[in-house]
Amino acid sequence: MQAYAYWIVLVSVAVMLTGAVSVLVLRQYMAAVVATAVVSLGASVIFVVLRAPDVALTEAAVGTGLAGVIMALSLRRLGLHRDDDPAHHREDESGER
Amino acid sequence: MRRYLALLLLMLMALLLLAVAMQFGFGAAPMRVGSAINSAAPGQVGAANIVTSVVLAYRGIDTLGELAILFTAATAAGLLLGQRPATTQPDPEAGFILRHAADLLFPLLLVVGLFIIVHGHLTPGGGFQGGVILAAAFFLPLLARPASRFRHGVFGVVEALAGAAFIGIGLLALTDGGPFLQPMLGKGVLGHLVSAGTLPLLYAAVGLKVGTELAGLMAGIAAYEARDP
């Protein structure tokens, strides 16, 4: 493996870990969906470095594109895409009652 | 307390996985099956893309199973979606940027998706990847203009025909004397567009099926409005 590949993998792993932790920490559901897509994007870069372009294409198309769209549409169906802050949402509900 | 226990368990699992992973060099293939297939596949199947010769020739029936799984999952999701209330209004049109970007991107995505499907036996990619891009291409205009009608009927017919074509090509190999899904029509010249026998036809069927199926699924999810809270 070439020397530059080492750095590409290192950066991708850092991006993926950041994305994965952001999914847990982010308060906005839609932002968390985008963060999962970032994890897939980092994985597809690593697949390219490992000389598996077929897997990288699949990961980029399905993991980043399709899965993100389906999760975003599901958020819309559940009515969670407008309420940015889940904690705020709960406050609103209890206030009504 | 339970949280820390879970964290401790996760760390132990990570340690175990690391211990296993340390056995192999990063990016080095630990098995010899891969190199054996790499050397045998171009001569036996005639596809320049070794992955395609594995997916459609050596493991064709696995691919058929994969298609069946995708079909079942999409059908189940469609059943769960339920009915759209008749009183709901269609969503308003998207903004200027999304509408015009959708118009510009639609032909581009169509060409990229078809290219990846047609060149599945030559370059990385194939029916599944190209199909997902096709699905995105057909979903994008719907995202820009939710009021426009999505032709579920046409997409369903294309999906059914593509799925039947995959099985039909596989059954044709039986009449030729070979096993199910055995590649036919000769190998051709390695690296040419018309080569690898029936593999490009199989990938075209896979691409059309995956593309129409996923486009229909996304259109279905998008059409059903959130219930009133």
PDB file of C-alpha atoms in Angstrom, chain A residues 1 9 50 53-54 57-58 61-62 66 69-70 73 76-77 79, chain B residues 26-27 49 51 81 91 124-125 129 132 214 218 221-222 225-226:
ATOM      1  CA  MET A   1       0.000   0.000   0.000  1.00  0.00           C
ATOM      2  CA  VAL A   9      -7.496   6.013   5.318  1.00  0.00           C
ATOM      3  CA  LEU A  50      -8.597  -1.116  -0.707  1.00  0.00           C
ATOM      4  CA  PRO A  53     -14.444  -0.016  -6.526  1.00  0.00           C
ATOM      5  CA  ASP A  54     -17.574  -2.153  -6.954  1.00  0.00           C
ATOM      6  CA  LEU A  57     -19.975   2.320  -5.714  1.00  0.00           C
ATOM      7  CA  THR A  58     -22.595   0.324  -3.842  1.00  0.00           C
ATOM      8  CA  ALA A  61     -25.139   4.839  -3.920  1.00  0.00           C
ATOM      9  CA  VAL A  62     -27.004   2.828  -1.289  1.00  0.00           C
ATOM     10  CA  LEU A  66     -30.757   5.700  -0.869  1.00  0.00           C
ATOM     11  CA  VAL A  69     -33.387   9.501   1.424  1.00  0.00           C
ATOM     12  CA  ILE A  70     -35.462   6.692   2.942  1.00  0.00           C
ATOM     13  CA  LEU A  73     -38.725  10.412   4.134  1.00  0.00           C
ATOM     14  CA  ARG A  76     -41.275  13.235   7.372  1.00  0.00           C
ATOM     15  CA  ARG A  77     -43.870  10.470   7.690  1.00  0.00           C
ATOM     16  CA  GLY A  79     -43.741  14.132  11.594  1.00  0.00           C
TER      17      GLY A  79
ATOM     18  CA  PHE B  26      -4.624  -4.052   6.244  1.00  0.00           C
ATOM     19  CA  GLY B  27      -5.866  -4.575   2.693  1.00  0.00           C
ATOM     20  CA  ASN B  49     -14.899  -7.164 -14.439  1.00  0.00           C
ATOM     21  CA  VAL B  51     -16.742  -9.142  -9.680  1.00  0.00           C
ATOM     22  CA  LEU B  81     -47.305   2.276   4.383  1.00  0.00           C
ATOM     23  CA  ASP B  91     -47.386  19.115  -1.013  1.00  0.00           C
ATOM     24  CA  PRO B 124     -16.798  -1.444 -11.721  1.00  0.00           C
ATOM     25  CA  GLY B 125     -20.512  -1.270 -11.051  1.00  0.00           C
ATOM     26  CA  GLN B 129     -25.456   0.222  -8.441  1.00  0.00           C
ATOM     27  CA  VAL B 132     -30.066   2.675  -7.492  1.00  0.00           C
ATOM     28  CA  LEU B 214     -36.693   1.402  -5.419  1.00  0.00           C
ATOM     29  CA  MET B 218     -39.446   5.982  -2.502  1.00  0.00           C
ATOM     30  CA  ILE B 221     -43.058   6.644   1.113  1.00  0.00           C
ATOM     31  CA  ALA B 222     -43.069  10.226  -0.158  1.00  0.00           C
ATOM     32  CA  GLU B 225     -48.374  12.333   4.395  1.00  0.00           C
ATOM     33  CA  ALA B 226     -47.618  12.268   8.097  1.00  0.00           C
TER      34      ALA B 226
END
